[in-house]
Amino acid sequence: MKFNWTSDEATTLGISFTNNEKDTVLKNILPKLQNFKNCLKSWHHRKLTLIGKNTVLKTFALPKLIYVLTVLPNPPNDVINDIKSAIFNFIWDGKPDKIKRTQLIQSVENGGIQLTNIDSFLNAVKCSWVKRYLDNTNTSKWKLFYQKILKKYGDSLLFECNISNTILHEIADENIFLSDVLSAWSDVTHNLETQTSSKTILWNNKDITSNNKTFFYKDWFERSIKYVDQLYDYRIKDFYSFDNICYIYGIPSNNFLKYYTLIKSIPIHIKSEINTNNTPCTQTTFVENILGRKNKINKIL
């Protein structure tokens, strides 16, 4: 099949694409940013309370940015800072802040007005793609592109892992948008779940490394080896011998070095806590909670 490639920009579904990814982001976000500022400016001279201004921001202004922030890689930091400046100039009528920004974003019960935190907002719209990707009823073709990249890390397993920056950089070399989604997901889920250490995932875990690289043994994962405690013998309070691992999981006998490199790389604090937290974890994971929701995903995130 022959394709006629163009060197000019192309537009589809409201997004203009160019040969340069950075130019594509800026070309689409800057006009929307100007519309965002113009919307705030049109309300600037009205005598509104802080709560009223927050309502204007959420109802009329931010929706102008949602689409481009959702479907494109994150804009540069100077653009994000420009959005923040526009928000607080509107809130305080161009004057210095009178209340700490960290306080304004708090809930009403905690003394804030639930002002939108742009960093959290950006994370939420990016994380909304996780539900779309993991939803088995969604058979969209775009998922094939991401599956090709993620399969070397266990595909959907990666969304349960303690992802390292090294993995994010590796993925960014292939697809910046996917790296942004994973980075946002990592930020949102960091320290969110109180799972026991015995249920620490072995693979793609930034706390379990050798030569600054995380582990993922695809053939072991396919044998249902996923958690640290699956390699641990609670009877002797130590990891299984390699012979036992071969017997239990059918690991090939030539994997001797792979096994001992792995268990030697598990840090002391994880090993010591296995003995004190050896109750099986039955908590519903955050991934399962998100997949079980039919609406208000962004608000939860």
Short mmCIF file of C-alpha atoms in Angstrom, two decimals:
data_model
loop_
_atom_site.label_atom_id
_atom_site.label_comp_id
_atom_site.label_asym_id
_atom_site.label_seq_id
_atom_site.Cartn_x
_atom_site.Cartn_y
_atom_site.Cartn_z
CA MET A 1 0.00 0.00 0.00
CA LYS A 2 1.40 3.41 -0.96
CA PHE A 3 1.11 6.47 1.24
CA ASN A 4 1.62 10.06 0.16
CA TRP A 5 3.26 11.77 3.11
CA THR A 6 2.94 15.52 3.42
CA SER A 7 5.50 17.86 4.95
CA ASP A 8 2.75 20.31 5.83
CA GLU A 9 0.60 20.14 8.91
CA ALA A 10 -2.55 18.07 9.03
CA THR A 11 -5.66 18.57 11.13
CA THR A 12 -7.95 15.88 12.48
CA LEU A 13 -10.44 15.81 15.35
CA GLY A 14 -9.66 19.43 16.11
CA ILE A 15 -5.90 18.87 16.55
CA SER A 16 -3.25 20.17 14.15
CA PHE A 17 -0.24 17.90 13.70
CA THR A 18 3.20 18.92 12.46
CA ASN A 19 6.49 17.08 11.91
CA ASN A 20 7.76 18.34 15.27
CA GLU A 21 6.04 17.06 18.42
CA LYS A 22 6.93 20.13 20.48
CA ASP A 23 5.57 22.43 17.77
CA THR A 24 2.38 20.36 17.64
CA VAL A 25 1.79 20.84 21.36
CA LEU A 26 2.43 24.59 21.27
CA LYS A 27 0.44 25.14 18.06
CA ASN A 28 -2.63 23.61 19.70
CA ILE A 29 -2.29 24.80 23.28
CA LEU A 30 -1.39 28.48 22.74
CA PRO A 31 -4.65 29.47 20.99
CA LYS A 32 -6.64 27.66 23.67
CA LEU A 33 -4.58 29.38 26.35
CA GLN A 34 -5.44 32.74 24.83
CA ASN A 35 -9.14 31.82 24.83
CA PHE A 36 -8.74 30.79 28.47
CA LYS A 37 -7.23 34.19 29.36
CA ASN A 38 -9.86 36.08 27.36
CA CYS A 39 -12.61 34.25 29.22
CA LEU A 40 -11.13 35.25 32.58
CA LYS A 41 -10.65 38.82 31.35
CA SER A 42 -14.33 39.08 30.37
CA TRP A 43 -15.25 38.36 34.00
CA HIS A 44 -12.48 40.46 35.51
CA HIS A 45 -14.47 43.66 36.19
CA ARG A 46 -17.40 41.95 37.87
CA LYS A 47 -17.55 42.12 41.65
CA LEU A 48 -17.27 38.42 42.41
CA THR A 49 -16.39 36.64 45.64
CA LEU A 50 -13.58 34.10 45.74
CA ILE A 51 -16.16 31.34 45.46
CA GLY A 52 -17.78 33.11 42.52
CA LYS A 53 -14.44 33.45 40.74
CA ASN A 54 -13.73 29.78 41.38
CA THR A 55 -17.08 28.90 39.81
CA VAL A 56 -16.27 30.99 36.73
CA LEU A 57 -12.87 29.33 36.46
CA LYS A 58 -14.26 25.78 36.61
CA THR A 59 -17.42 26.37 34.57
CA PHE A 60 -16.29 28.65 31.75
CA ALA A 61 -12.49 28.93 31.59
CA LEU A 62 -10.90 25.53 32.29
CA PRO A 63 -13.15 23.63 29.84
CA LYS A 64 -11.38 25.53 27.04
CA LEU A 65 -8.14 23.71 27.96
CA ILE A 66 -9.42 20.24 28.84
CA TYR A 67 -9.42 18.71 25.35
CA VAL A 68 -5.90 19.69 24.28
CA LEU A 69 -4.45 18.84 27.70
CA THR A 70 -6.13 15.43 27.55
CA VAL A 71 -5.12 14.29 24.06
CA LEU A 72 -1.65 15.84 23.68
CA PRO A 73 1.62 15.48 25.61
CA ASN A 74 2.05 17.87 28.52
CA PRO A 75 2.94 21.44 27.52
CA PRO A 76 6.29 22.95 28.59
CA ASN A 77 6.64 24.19 32.18
CA ASP A 78 6.52 27.84 31.09
CA VAL A 79 3.06 27.26 29.59
CA ILE A 80 1.84 25.53 32.76
CA ASN A 81 3.22 28.40 34.86
CA ASP A 82 1.45 30.85 32.53
CA ILE A 83 -1.85 29.07 33.23
CA LYS A 84 -1.21 29.28 36.98
CA SER A 85 -0.36 32.99 36.76
CA ALA A 86 -3.56 33.70 34.80
CA ILE A 87 -5.63 31.89 37.44
CA PHE A 88 -4.19 33.73 40.43
CA ASN A 89 -4.21 37.10 38.66
CA PHE A 90 -7.92 36.54 38.15
CA ILE A 91 -8.50 35.39 41.73
CA TRP A 92 -6.68 38.39 43.26
CA ASP A 93 -7.43 41.02 40.58
CA GLY A 94 -3.78 41.26 39.58
CA LYS A 95 -2.67 41.97 43.16
CA PRO A 96 -0.36 39.86 45.39
CA ASP A 97 -1.85 36.69 46.89
CA LYS A 98 -3.60 37.23 50.21
CA ILE A 99 -3.96 33.54 51.08
CA LYS A 100 -1.46 30.75 50.45
CA ARG A 101 -2.12 28.87 47.25
CA THR A 102 -1.75 25.55 49.06
CA GLN A 103 -4.61 26.65 51.32
CA LEU A 104 -6.95 27.73 48.53
CA ILE A 105 -6.88 24.30 46.91
CA GLN A 106 -8.02 22.64 50.13
CA SER A 107 -11.62 21.52 50.67
CA VAL A 108 -14.12 23.87 52.31
CA GLU A 109 -13.98 21.73 55.46
CA ASN A 110 -10.23 22.38 55.64
CA GLY A 111 -10.50 26.12 55.10
CA GLY A 112 -10.08 26.29 51.31
CA ILE A 113 -12.36 26.88 48.33
CA GLN A 114 -11.35 23.80 46.32
CA LEU A 115 -9.55 25.94 43.76
CA THR A 116 -8.27 23.82 40.89
CA ASN A 117 -4.66 22.72 41.30
CA ILE A 118 -3.36 22.73 37.72
CA ASP A 119 -0.72 20.07 38.42
CA SER A 120 -3.34 17.71 39.87
CA PHE A 121 -5.78 18.65 37.10
CA LEU A 122 -3.20 17.76 34.46
CA ASN A 123 -2.47 14.45 36.20
CA ALA A 124 -6.17 13.63 36.37
CA VAL A 125 -6.89 14.15 32.67
CA LYS A 126 -3.84 12.09 31.73
CA CYS A 127 -4.76 9.28 34.15
CA SER A 128 -8.21 9.06 32.58
CA TRP A 129 -6.47 7.20 29.73
CA VAL A 130 -5.55 4.37 32.10
CA LYS A 131 -9.20 3.38 32.47
CA ARG A 132 -9.66 3.53 28.70
CA TYR A 133 -6.58 1.38 28.14
CA LEU A 134 -7.43 -1.26 30.76
CA ASP A 135 -11.10 -1.48 29.81
CA ASN A 136 -11.39 -4.77 27.92
CA THR A 137 -14.67 -3.67 26.36
CA ASN A 138 -12.84 -0.82 24.64
CA THR A 139 -11.53 -2.29 21.38
CA SER A 140 -10.18 0.94 19.88
CA LYS A 141 -7.23 0.48 17.53
CA TRP A 142 -5.10 3.13 19.27
CA LYS A 143 -4.49 0.65 22.09
CA LEU A 144 -2.33 -1.48 19.76
CA PHE A 145 0.34 1.23 19.59
CA TYR A 146 0.67 1.35 23.38
CA GLN A 147 0.51 -2.42 23.80
CA LYS A 148 3.53 -2.73 21.52
CA ILE A 149 5.56 -0.50 23.87
CA LEU A 150 4.21 -1.80 27.18
CA LYS A 151 4.47 -5.53 26.48
CA LYS A 152 8.20 -5.51 27.33
CA TYR A 153 7.22 -4.41 30.88
CA GLY A 154 4.29 -6.78 31.33
CA ASP A 155 1.67 -4.60 29.61
CA SER A 156 -1.09 -3.72 32.14
CA LEU A 157 1.15 -4.95 34.99
CA LEU A 158 3.07 -1.68 34.74
CA PHE A 159 0.09 0.25 36.11
CA GLU A 160 0.42 -1.69 39.38
CA CYS A 161 4.19 -1.22 39.70
CA ASN A 162 6.38 1.25 41.55
CA ILE A 163 7.62 2.74 38.28
CA SER A 164 11.17 4.06 38.03
CA ASN A 165 12.25 7.21 36.20
CA THR A 166 14.49 5.01 34.04
CA ILE A 167 11.45 3.20 32.64
CA LEU A 168 9.65 6.51 32.06
CA HIS A 169 12.66 7.82 30.10
CA GLU A 170 12.83 4.61 28.06
CA ILE A 171 9.15 4.89 27.17
CA ALA A 172 9.48 8.63 26.43
CA ASP A 173 12.04 7.79 23.73
CA GLU A 174 9.28 5.88 21.94
CA ASN A 175 6.18 7.82 22.94
CA ILE A 176 6.16 10.99 25.05
CA PHE A 177 2.39 10.95 25.53
CA LEU A 178 2.44 7.45 27.04
CA SER A 179 5.32 8.46 29.31
CA ASP A 180 3.26 11.45 30.51
CA VAL A 181 0.31 9.16 31.27
CA LEU A 182 2.49 6.76 33.28
CA SER A 183 4.22 9.61 35.10
CA ALA A 184 0.84 11.09 36.07
CA TRP A 185 -0.41 7.66 37.17
CA SER A 186 2.70 7.19 39.30
CA ASP A 187 2.17 10.59 40.95
CA VAL A 188 -1.50 9.91 41.69
CA THR A 189 -0.98 6.41 43.11
CA HIS A 190 2.26 7.14 45.05
CA ASN A 191 1.73 6.10 48.67
CA LEU A 192 -2.02 5.94 48.02
CA GLU A 193 -2.54 2.30 48.87
CA THR A 194 -1.61 0.79 52.22
CA GLN A 195 -0.76 -2.66 50.98
CA THR A 196 1.49 -4.81 53.09
CA SER A 197 5.15 -5.17 52.16
CA SER A 198 4.65 -8.89 51.56
CA LYS A 199 2.59 -7.89 48.52
CA THR A 200 5.30 -5.69 47.03
CA ILE A 201 5.49 -6.31 43.29
CA LEU A 202 8.87 -7.61 42.12
CA TRP A 203 8.79 -6.34 38.57
CA ASN A 204 9.52 -2.81 37.31
CA ASN A 205 9.98 -1.76 40.93
CA LYS A 206 12.29 1.22 41.42
CA ASP A 207 13.19 -0.08 44.90
CA ILE A 208 14.46 -3.40 43.50
CA THR A 209 17.31 -2.73 41.08
CA SER A 210 20.65 -4.07 39.88
CA ASN A 211 23.06 -1.64 38.20
CA ASN A 212 20.28 0.96 38.35
CA LYS A 213 17.97 -1.24 36.30
CA THR A 214 14.69 -2.77 37.43
CA PHE A 215 13.75 -6.41 36.84
CA PHE A 216 11.17 -7.99 34.58
CA TYR A 217 11.47 -11.67 33.73
CA LYS A 218 8.67 -12.25 31.27
CA ASP A 219 8.79 -16.05 31.48
CA TRP A 220 8.67 -15.89 35.29
CA PHE A 221 5.74 -13.48 35.22
CA GLU A 222 3.92 -15.86 32.89
CA ARG A 223 4.41 -18.53 35.58
CA SER A 224 2.40 -16.27 37.92
CA ILE A 225 5.42 -14.95 39.86
CA LYS A 226 4.52 -11.38 40.71
CA TYR A 227 5.08 -10.57 44.40
CA VAL A 228 8.14 -10.67 46.67
CA ASP A 229 6.44 -12.99 49.14
CA GLN A 230 6.07 -15.68 46.47
CA LEU A 231 9.82 -16.22 46.70
CA TYR A 232 9.81 -16.28 50.51
CA ASP A 233 9.62 -19.34 52.74
CA TYR A 234 7.86 -18.29 55.95
CA ARG A 235 8.87 -21.57 57.64
CA ILE A 236 12.57 -20.72 57.65
CA LYS A 237 12.09 -16.92 57.38
CA ASP A 238 14.28 -16.67 54.32
CA PHE A 239 13.97 -16.87 50.55
CA TYR A 240 13.54 -20.25 48.91
CA SER A 241 16.60 -22.04 47.62
CA PHE A 242 16.91 -22.12 43.86
CA ASP A 243 16.06 -25.84 43.81
CA ASN A 244 12.81 -25.14 45.62
CA ILE A 245 11.94 -22.31 43.23
CA CYS A 246 12.53 -24.64 40.28
CA TYR A 247 10.26 -27.25 41.86
CA ILE A 248 7.47 -24.84 42.83
CA TYR A 249 7.29 -22.72 39.67
CA GLY A 250 8.98 -24.85 37.04
CA ILE A 251 11.81 -22.35 36.55
CA PRO A 252 14.52 -23.63 34.13
CA SER A 253 17.67 -24.83 35.89
CA ASN A 254 19.86 -22.38 33.93
CA ASN A 255 18.17 -19.43 35.67
CA PHE A 256 20.37 -19.78 38.75
CA LEU A 257 22.12 -16.40 38.37
CA LYS A 258 18.90 -14.64 37.46
CA TYR A 259 17.29 -15.81 40.68
CA TYR A 260 20.11 -14.91 43.05
CA THR A 261 20.68 -11.55 41.37
CA LEU A 262 17.01 -10.81 41.93
CA ILE A 263 16.80 -11.76 45.61
CA LYS A 264 20.12 -10.06 46.40
CA SER A 265 18.67 -6.86 44.95
CA ILE A 266 15.65 -6.83 47.27
CA PRO A 267 16.44 -4.15 49.90
CA ILE A 268 16.68 -4.97 53.58
CA HIS A 269 13.59 -2.98 54.59
CA ILE A 270 11.38 -5.08 52.28
CA LYS A 271 12.91 -8.33 53.53
CA SER A 272 12.52 -7.41 57.20
CA GLU A 273 8.94 -6.22 56.82
CA ILE A 274 7.82 -9.42 55.11
CA ASN A 275 8.08 -11.23 58.45
CA THR A 276 6.03 -8.61 60.30
CA ASN A 277 3.40 -8.19 57.58
CA ASN A 278 2.77 -11.73 56.47
CA THR A 279 -1.02 -11.50 56.42
CA PRO A 280 -2.31 -11.96 52.87
CA CYS A 281 -3.43 -8.67 51.36
CA THR A 282 -7.09 -8.61 50.34
CA GLN A 283 -7.41 -4.88 49.73
CA THR A 284 -9.00 -3.81 46.45
CA THR A 285 -6.34 -2.09 44.41
CA PHE A 286 -6.66 1.45 43.13
CA VAL A 287 -6.68 0.10 39.57
CA GLU A 288 -9.71 -2.03 40.36
CA ASN A 289 -11.46 0.91 42.04
CA ILE A 290 -10.96 3.09 38.97
CA LEU A 291 -12.14 0.39 36.56
CA GLY A 292 -15.23 -0.15 38.68
CA ARG A 293 -16.31 3.49 38.38
CA LYS A 294 -18.65 4.50 35.60
CA ASN A 295 -18.34 8.27 36.05
CA LYS A 296 -16.50 11.08 37.87
CA ILE A 297 -13.13 9.44 37.24
CA ASN A 298 -11.27 12.74 36.94
CA LYS A 299 -12.73 14.00 40.21
CA ILE A 300 -11.58 10.86 42.04
CA LEU A 301 -8.11 11.17 40.54
#
